[in-house]
Structure formats: C-alpha cells, structure tokens
Coordinates of C-alpha atoms in Angstrom, one line a residue:
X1 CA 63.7 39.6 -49.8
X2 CA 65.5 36.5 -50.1
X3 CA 65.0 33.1 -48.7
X4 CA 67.9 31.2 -46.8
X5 CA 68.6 27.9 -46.7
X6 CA 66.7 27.0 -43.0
X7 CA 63.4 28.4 -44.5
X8 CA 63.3 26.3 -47.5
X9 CA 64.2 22.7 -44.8
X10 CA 61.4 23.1 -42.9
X11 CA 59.1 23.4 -45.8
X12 CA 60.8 19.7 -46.7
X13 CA 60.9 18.4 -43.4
X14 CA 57.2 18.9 -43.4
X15 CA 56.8 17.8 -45.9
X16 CA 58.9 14.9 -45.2
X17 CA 57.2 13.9 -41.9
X18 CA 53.5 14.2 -43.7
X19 CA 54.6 12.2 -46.6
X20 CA 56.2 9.6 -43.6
X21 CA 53.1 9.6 -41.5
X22 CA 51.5 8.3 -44.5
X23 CA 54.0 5.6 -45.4
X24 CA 54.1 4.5 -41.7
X25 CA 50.2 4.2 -41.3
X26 CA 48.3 1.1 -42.8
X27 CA 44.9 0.5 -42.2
X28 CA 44.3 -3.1 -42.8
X29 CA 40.3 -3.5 -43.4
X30 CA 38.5 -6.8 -41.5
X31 CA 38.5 -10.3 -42.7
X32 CA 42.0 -9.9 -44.1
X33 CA 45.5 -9.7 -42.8
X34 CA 48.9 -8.1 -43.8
X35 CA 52.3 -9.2 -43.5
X36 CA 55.2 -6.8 -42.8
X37 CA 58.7 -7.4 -44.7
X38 CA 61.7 -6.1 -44.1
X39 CA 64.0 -5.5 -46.3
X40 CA 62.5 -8.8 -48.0
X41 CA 62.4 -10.6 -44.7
X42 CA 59.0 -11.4 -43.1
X43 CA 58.8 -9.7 -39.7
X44 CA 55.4 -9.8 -38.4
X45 CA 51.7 -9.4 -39.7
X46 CA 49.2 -7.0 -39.0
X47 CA 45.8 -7.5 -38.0
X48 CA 42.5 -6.0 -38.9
X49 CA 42.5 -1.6 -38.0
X50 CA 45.0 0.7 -37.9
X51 CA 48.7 -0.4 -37.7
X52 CA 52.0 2.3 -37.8
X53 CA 55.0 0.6 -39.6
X54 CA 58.5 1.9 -40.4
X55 CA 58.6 3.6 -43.9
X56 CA 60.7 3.3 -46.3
X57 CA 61.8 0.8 -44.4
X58 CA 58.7 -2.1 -43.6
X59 CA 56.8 -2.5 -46.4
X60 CA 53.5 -4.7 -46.7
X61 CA 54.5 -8.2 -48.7
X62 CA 50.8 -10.5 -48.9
X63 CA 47.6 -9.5 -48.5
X64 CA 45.8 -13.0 -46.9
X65 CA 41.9 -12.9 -47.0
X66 CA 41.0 -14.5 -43.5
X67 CA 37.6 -15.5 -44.9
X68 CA 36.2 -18.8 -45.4
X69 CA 36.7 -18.6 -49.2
X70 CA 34.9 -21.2 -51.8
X71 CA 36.9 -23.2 -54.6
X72 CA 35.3 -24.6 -57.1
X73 CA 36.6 -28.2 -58.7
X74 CA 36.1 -28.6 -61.9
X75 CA 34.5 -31.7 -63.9
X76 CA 36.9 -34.6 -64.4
X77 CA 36.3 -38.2 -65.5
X78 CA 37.4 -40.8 -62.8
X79 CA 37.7 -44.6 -63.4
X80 CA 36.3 -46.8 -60.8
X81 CA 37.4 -49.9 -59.5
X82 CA 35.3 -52.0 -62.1
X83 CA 36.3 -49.6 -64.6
X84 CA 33.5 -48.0 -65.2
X85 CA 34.3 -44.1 -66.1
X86 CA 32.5 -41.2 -64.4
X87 CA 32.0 -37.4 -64.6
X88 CA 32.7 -35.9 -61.1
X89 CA 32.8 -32.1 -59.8
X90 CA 32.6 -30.7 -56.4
X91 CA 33.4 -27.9 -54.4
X92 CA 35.9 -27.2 -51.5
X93 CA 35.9 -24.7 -48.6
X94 CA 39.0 -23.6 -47.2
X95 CA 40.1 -20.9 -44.4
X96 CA 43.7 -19.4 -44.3
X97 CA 44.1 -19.1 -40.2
X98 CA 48.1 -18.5 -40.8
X99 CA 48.8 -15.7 -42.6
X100 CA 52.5 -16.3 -42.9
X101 CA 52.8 -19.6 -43.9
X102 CA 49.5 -19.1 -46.5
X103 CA 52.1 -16.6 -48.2
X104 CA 55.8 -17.8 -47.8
X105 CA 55.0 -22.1 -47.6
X106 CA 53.5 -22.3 -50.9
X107 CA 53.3 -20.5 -54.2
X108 CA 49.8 -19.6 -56.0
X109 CA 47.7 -21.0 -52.6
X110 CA 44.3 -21.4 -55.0
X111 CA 45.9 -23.4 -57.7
X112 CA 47.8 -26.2 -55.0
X113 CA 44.7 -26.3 -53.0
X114 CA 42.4 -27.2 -56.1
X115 CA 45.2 -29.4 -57.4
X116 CA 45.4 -31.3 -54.5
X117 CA 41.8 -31.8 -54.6
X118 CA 41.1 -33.0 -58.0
X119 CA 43.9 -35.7 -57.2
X120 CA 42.8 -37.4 -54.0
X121 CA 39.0 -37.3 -55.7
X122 CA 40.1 -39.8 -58.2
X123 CA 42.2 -41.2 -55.6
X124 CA 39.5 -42.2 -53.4
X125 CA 37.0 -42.7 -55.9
X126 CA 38.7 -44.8 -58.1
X127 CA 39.2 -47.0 -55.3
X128 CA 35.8 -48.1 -55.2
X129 CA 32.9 -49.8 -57.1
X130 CA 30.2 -47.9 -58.8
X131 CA 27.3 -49.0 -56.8
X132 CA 29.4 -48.0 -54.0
X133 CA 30.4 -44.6 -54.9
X134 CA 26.8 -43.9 -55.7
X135 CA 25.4 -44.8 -52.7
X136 CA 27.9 -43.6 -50.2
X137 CA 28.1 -40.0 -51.1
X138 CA 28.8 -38.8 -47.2
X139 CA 31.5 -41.6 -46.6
X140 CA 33.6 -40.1 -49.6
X141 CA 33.1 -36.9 -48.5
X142 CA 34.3 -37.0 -45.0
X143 CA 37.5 -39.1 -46.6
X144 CA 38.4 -36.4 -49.0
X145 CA 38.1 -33.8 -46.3
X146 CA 40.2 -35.8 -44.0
X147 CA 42.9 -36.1 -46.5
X148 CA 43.0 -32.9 -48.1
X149 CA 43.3 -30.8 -44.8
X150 CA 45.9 -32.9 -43.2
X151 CA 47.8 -32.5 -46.9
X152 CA 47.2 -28.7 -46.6
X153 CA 48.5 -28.0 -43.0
X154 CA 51.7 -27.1 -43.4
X155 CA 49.9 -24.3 -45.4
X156 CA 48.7 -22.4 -42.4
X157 CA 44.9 -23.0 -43.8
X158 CA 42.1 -25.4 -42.7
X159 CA 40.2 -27.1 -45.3
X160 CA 36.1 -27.3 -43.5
X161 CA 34.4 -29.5 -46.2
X162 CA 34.6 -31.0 -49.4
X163 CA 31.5 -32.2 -51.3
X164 CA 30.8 -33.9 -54.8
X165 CA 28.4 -32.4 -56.0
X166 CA 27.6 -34.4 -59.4
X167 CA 28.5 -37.7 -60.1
X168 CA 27.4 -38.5 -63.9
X169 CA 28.1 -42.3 -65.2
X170 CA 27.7 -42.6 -69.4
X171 CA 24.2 -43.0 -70.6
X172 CA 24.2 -46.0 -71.5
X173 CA 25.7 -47.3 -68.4
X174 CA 22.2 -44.9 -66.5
X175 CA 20.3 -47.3 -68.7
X176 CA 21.9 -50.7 -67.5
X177 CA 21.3 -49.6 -64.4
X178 CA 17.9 -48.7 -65.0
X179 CA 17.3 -52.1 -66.4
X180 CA 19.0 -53.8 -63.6
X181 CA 16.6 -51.7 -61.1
X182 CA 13.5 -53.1 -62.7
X183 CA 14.9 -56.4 -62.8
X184 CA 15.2 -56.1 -59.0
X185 CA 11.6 -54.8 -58.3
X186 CA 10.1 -57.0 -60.7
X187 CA 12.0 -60.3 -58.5
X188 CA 10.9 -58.6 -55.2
X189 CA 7.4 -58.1 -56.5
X190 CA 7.6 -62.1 -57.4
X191 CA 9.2 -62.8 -53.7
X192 CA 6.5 -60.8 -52.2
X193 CA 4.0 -62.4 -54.3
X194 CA 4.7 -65.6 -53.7
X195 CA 5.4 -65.1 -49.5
X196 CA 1.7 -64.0 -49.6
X197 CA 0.4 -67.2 -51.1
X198 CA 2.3 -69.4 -48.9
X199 CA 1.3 -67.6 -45.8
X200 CA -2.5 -68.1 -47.6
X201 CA -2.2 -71.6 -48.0
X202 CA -0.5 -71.7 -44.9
X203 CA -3.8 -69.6 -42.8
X204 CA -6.0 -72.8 -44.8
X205 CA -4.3 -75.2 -43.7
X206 CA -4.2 -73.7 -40.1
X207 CA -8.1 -73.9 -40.7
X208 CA -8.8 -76.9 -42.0
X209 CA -6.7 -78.5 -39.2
X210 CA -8.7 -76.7 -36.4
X211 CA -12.3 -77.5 -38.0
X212 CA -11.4 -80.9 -38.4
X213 CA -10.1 -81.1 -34.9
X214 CA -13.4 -79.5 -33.8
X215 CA -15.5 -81.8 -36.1
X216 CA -13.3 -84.6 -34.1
X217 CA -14.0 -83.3 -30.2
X218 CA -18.2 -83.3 -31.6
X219 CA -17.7 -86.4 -32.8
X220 CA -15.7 -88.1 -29.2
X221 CA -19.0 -85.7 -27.4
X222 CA -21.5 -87.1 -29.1
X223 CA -20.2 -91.1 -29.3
X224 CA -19.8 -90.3 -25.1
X225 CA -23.7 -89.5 -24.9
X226 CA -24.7 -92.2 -27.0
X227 CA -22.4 -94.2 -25.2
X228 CA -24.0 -93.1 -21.6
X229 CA -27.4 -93.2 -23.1
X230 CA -26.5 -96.8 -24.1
X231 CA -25.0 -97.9 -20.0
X232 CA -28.9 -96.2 -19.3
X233 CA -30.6 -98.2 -21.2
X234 CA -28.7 -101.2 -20.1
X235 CA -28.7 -100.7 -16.3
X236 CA -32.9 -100.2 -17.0
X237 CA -32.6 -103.3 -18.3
X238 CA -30.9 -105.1 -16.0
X239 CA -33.2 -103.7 -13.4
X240 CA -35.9 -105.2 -15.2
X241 CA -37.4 -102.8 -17.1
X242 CA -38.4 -104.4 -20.0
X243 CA -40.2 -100.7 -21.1
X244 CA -36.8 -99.3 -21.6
X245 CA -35.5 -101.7 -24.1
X246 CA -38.8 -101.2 -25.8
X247 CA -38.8 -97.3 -26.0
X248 CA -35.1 -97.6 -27.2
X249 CA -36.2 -99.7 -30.0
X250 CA -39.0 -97.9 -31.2
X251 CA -37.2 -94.7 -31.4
X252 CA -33.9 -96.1 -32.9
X253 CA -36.7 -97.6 -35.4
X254 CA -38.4 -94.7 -36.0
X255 CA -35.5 -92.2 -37.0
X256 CA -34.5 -95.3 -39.7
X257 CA -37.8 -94.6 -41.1
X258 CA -38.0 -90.6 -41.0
X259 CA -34.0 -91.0 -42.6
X260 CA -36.0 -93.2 -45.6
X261 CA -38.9 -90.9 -46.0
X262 CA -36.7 -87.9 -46.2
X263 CA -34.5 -89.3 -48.9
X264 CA -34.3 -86.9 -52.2
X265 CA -33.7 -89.7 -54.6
X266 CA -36.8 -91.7 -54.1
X267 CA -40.3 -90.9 -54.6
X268 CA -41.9 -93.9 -53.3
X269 CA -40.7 -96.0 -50.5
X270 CA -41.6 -99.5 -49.9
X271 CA -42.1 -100.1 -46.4
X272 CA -42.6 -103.4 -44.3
X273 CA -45.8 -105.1 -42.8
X274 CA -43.7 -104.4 -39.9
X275 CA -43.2 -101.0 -40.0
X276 CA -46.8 -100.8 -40.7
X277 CA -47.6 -102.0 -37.3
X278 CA -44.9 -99.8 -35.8
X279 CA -47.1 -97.0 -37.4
X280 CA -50.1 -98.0 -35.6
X281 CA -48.8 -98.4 -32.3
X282 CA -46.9 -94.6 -32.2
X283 CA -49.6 -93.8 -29.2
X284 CA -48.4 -97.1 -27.5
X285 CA -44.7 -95.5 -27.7
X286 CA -46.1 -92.3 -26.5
X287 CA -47.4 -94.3 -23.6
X288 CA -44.6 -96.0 -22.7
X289 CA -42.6 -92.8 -22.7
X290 CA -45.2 -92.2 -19.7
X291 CA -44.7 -94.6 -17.7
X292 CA -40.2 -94.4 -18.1
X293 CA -40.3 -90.7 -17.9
X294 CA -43.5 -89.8 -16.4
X295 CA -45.5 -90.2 -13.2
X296 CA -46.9 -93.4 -12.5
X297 CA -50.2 -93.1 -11.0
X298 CA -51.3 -91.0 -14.0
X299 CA -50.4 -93.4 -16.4
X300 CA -52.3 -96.5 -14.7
X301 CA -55.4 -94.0 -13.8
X302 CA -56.1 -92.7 -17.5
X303 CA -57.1 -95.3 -20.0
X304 CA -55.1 -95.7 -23.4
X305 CA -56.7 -95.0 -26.5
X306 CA -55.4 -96.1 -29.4
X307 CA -55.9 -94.3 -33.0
X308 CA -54.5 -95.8 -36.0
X309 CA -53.3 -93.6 -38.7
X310 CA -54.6 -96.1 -41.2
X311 CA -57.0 -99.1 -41.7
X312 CA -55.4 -102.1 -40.0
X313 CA -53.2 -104.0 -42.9
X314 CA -54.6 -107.8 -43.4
X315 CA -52.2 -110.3 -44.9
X316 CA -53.5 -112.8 -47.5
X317 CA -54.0 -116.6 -46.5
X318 CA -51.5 -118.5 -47.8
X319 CA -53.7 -121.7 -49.6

C-alpha cells in the first residue's frame, strides 16, 4: 500500500506548526527583560512570563537583567589638589529600567558604566585637598553619584549609589600625618593645661578679693562700735559722770597690760609703780562697774572691801 503525496503533508505541517509553536513562544524568567527584532529592527520588549512572537520572523535580540546589579571599581591612584597621590577603590550600583536603550544606546553597558566611574572619581577627587578628601567621605559620594547617573541617562539605567570604599595615602605620608596628629593633641593638651591654671589663679584672686573685702566690712563694724562706745563715754562725761571716764581708763589700761604679759618673746616684763597700783585697785574697778552698770542702792548699802593681790609697793626716800 502506497502513500500519496497529502498523507506525507500533514505529517510536515504538523510537524511544522509544533516546531512553530515552539519558535513563537518565549518565556522570559523574572528580573530580566527581552527585546523583540525584526528583521534587525527593534520592535518591542517582552516582559517577565510567557510571551508568543512571530517565528522565523521576530527573534529575541538582548537579554537586559532588570536587577539592581553591583560593579566593582577597581584601585587607581588619584592626585589631589596638593599633590599628594592616593590609592582609591569603590563600588557602584546601577539598575537598567530601559531595556531598549540599555541594549541599542551603548555598546558593552558594564565596561562604559565602570569607565565613567573611574573618571569622574579622580575628577572630583583630585579637586580637593587631602585632609578634605579624608574627612568628607559622604560629600564625595553624593557628588560622584550625582554625576555619574545624570552621565548615564541617556542609557536607560539609574545609577543608586556610588561609594569609596578605601582611600590609602603612601606610608610615609600615614606617618606625617600621624606626627602632625600628636603635634595637635600635644598643643591642645598645653591649651587645656594652661586655661585650667588661669581659671585657678583666676578662682584665687576671686578669693583673696572677697576675704579682704570681708576683713574690710569687720574692720568699718568694729571702728563703728568703738566709735559709738567712744560718743558713750563722752556723753557720760559730759553728764558728769566722772565714773565713766574712770572705768574706760582702767579697762583700756588693763588690756595694754594683758597684751604685755601675753607676749611670746619676753619672759620677764618690767612693769610700772603705776601699774602696780592699778593692780591693787582691780576690786575698786569692779566697783565702779557697779555703780555705771549696776543698781545703785546695792552699791552704797554693801561696804567695799579691798584685797590686794600683793604687799603694798613702798618707794625709797630720796635723801
């Protein structure tokens, strides 16, 4: 039994159509997008699932991961403004959100993207001083991001950060700087130093002033009672009581005395005739504190007696 020709083209056609069905489906996995040529010419781009294209007809031209993706910069030496050479690496993240112009705007998307990286590092960083680019990390990095995505728009990708991540200055320029960094802490150790000694001498001063100002106001308080004591004793007087004047004497007498007696420097004191008598007559003081200070009638009512603390002194006749 023979075959014709219609029983061997349906065999094909099947075999066509399966083979078709094939070609026509794409399954494009997520993260990632597809773009559709045809005949060489970019058409449209297929997104993440199951997409049917014409076969034989549409094929797929660039597969574009969607991902944020991580570049790595490699180390390069970068001369700052006071030409002072330094090692710098960093990184770069990137994210392609145009799949099209990822693929047809620019050729090998990696290599410009790291390219233009590297560049605008020593760009910015050559720019400025060392002590500056060591201690403003986060100002260069938000620069370089700012350039390098603007730069790498018309790419159809968004550049999210670029960091430095190692910024190594020659060894012996690390140890110039170390030098220079105890220079520093020794001079604000000194300034610190010295601040707390002034604000010492300063604190004495302070208190010196206010116990001599104190020692002052005791002074002026104590003049003002011997002052008032003083009009007393001079209105007594005027009155006519001769007792006061007396009693004012004696004492004023008496403390000279007690001032000599105390002294440390002399063991023997020499004291008047005078001040002999004075001795004798301390009861006659006591008295006449009575009769200022105290009540009247008992001083007239009780007799004096009179006890002397030693044998009356005779003088020698004069011949």
């Amino acid at each position: 039994m023979g075959f014709s020709g219609f029983d061997i083209l349906i065999p094909v056609l099947v075999v066509l159509v399966i083979v078709a069905l094939f070609a026509g489906a794409k399954t494009v996995p997520q993260g990632y997008a597809y773009t559709v040529e045809r005949f060489g010419r970019y058409t449209r781009t297929l997104t993440p699932g199951l997409n049917i294209i014409i076969p034989f007809i549409d094929r797929i031209g660039a597969r574009m991961n969607m991902m944020e993706q991580v570049l790595d910069v490699p180390t390069q030496e970068v001369i700052t403004r006071d030409n002072a050479t330094v090692a710098v690496d960093g990184v770069a993240f990137y994210q392609v959100l145009n799949a099209a112009q990822a693929a047809y705007q620019v050729a090998d998307l990696e290599t410009a993207i790291l390219n233009l990286t590297m560049t605008n590092i020593r760009s910015v960083m050559g720019s400025m001083d060392l002590d500056e680019l060591l201690s403003n990390r986060d100002a260069i990095n938000e620069r370089l991001l700012r350039i390098v995505d603007e730069a790498a728009h018309p790419w159809g990708i968004k550049v999210t950060r670029v960091e430095i991540k190692d910024i190594n200055p020659p060894e012996n320029l690390v140890e110039s700087m170390a030098r220079q960094m105890m220079a520093e802490r020794n001079k604000r150790a000194q300034i610190l130093e010295a601040e707390g000694r002034k604000q010492a001498q300063i604190l004495e001063a302070e208190g010196r002033r206010e116990a001599a100002f104190r020692d002052a106001e005791a002074r002026e308080r104590q003049a003002e009672a011997e002052a008032k004591a003083t009009q007393m004793v001079s209105e007594a007087i005027a009155a006519g009581d001769v007792q006061a004047i007396n009693y004012f004497v004696a004492q004023k007498y008496t403390e000279a005395l007690a001032t000599i007696g105390s002294s440390s420097n002399n063991k023997i004191v020499l004291m008047p005739i005078e001040a002999a008598s004075l001795i004798g007559s301390l009861g006659g003081i006591g008295a006449i504190a009575k009769e200022v200070f105290g009540s009247g009638d008992e001083a007239t009512q009780q007799p004096r007696r009179h006890t002397s603390a030693r044998p009356p002194v005779t003088r020698p006749s004069q011949e």
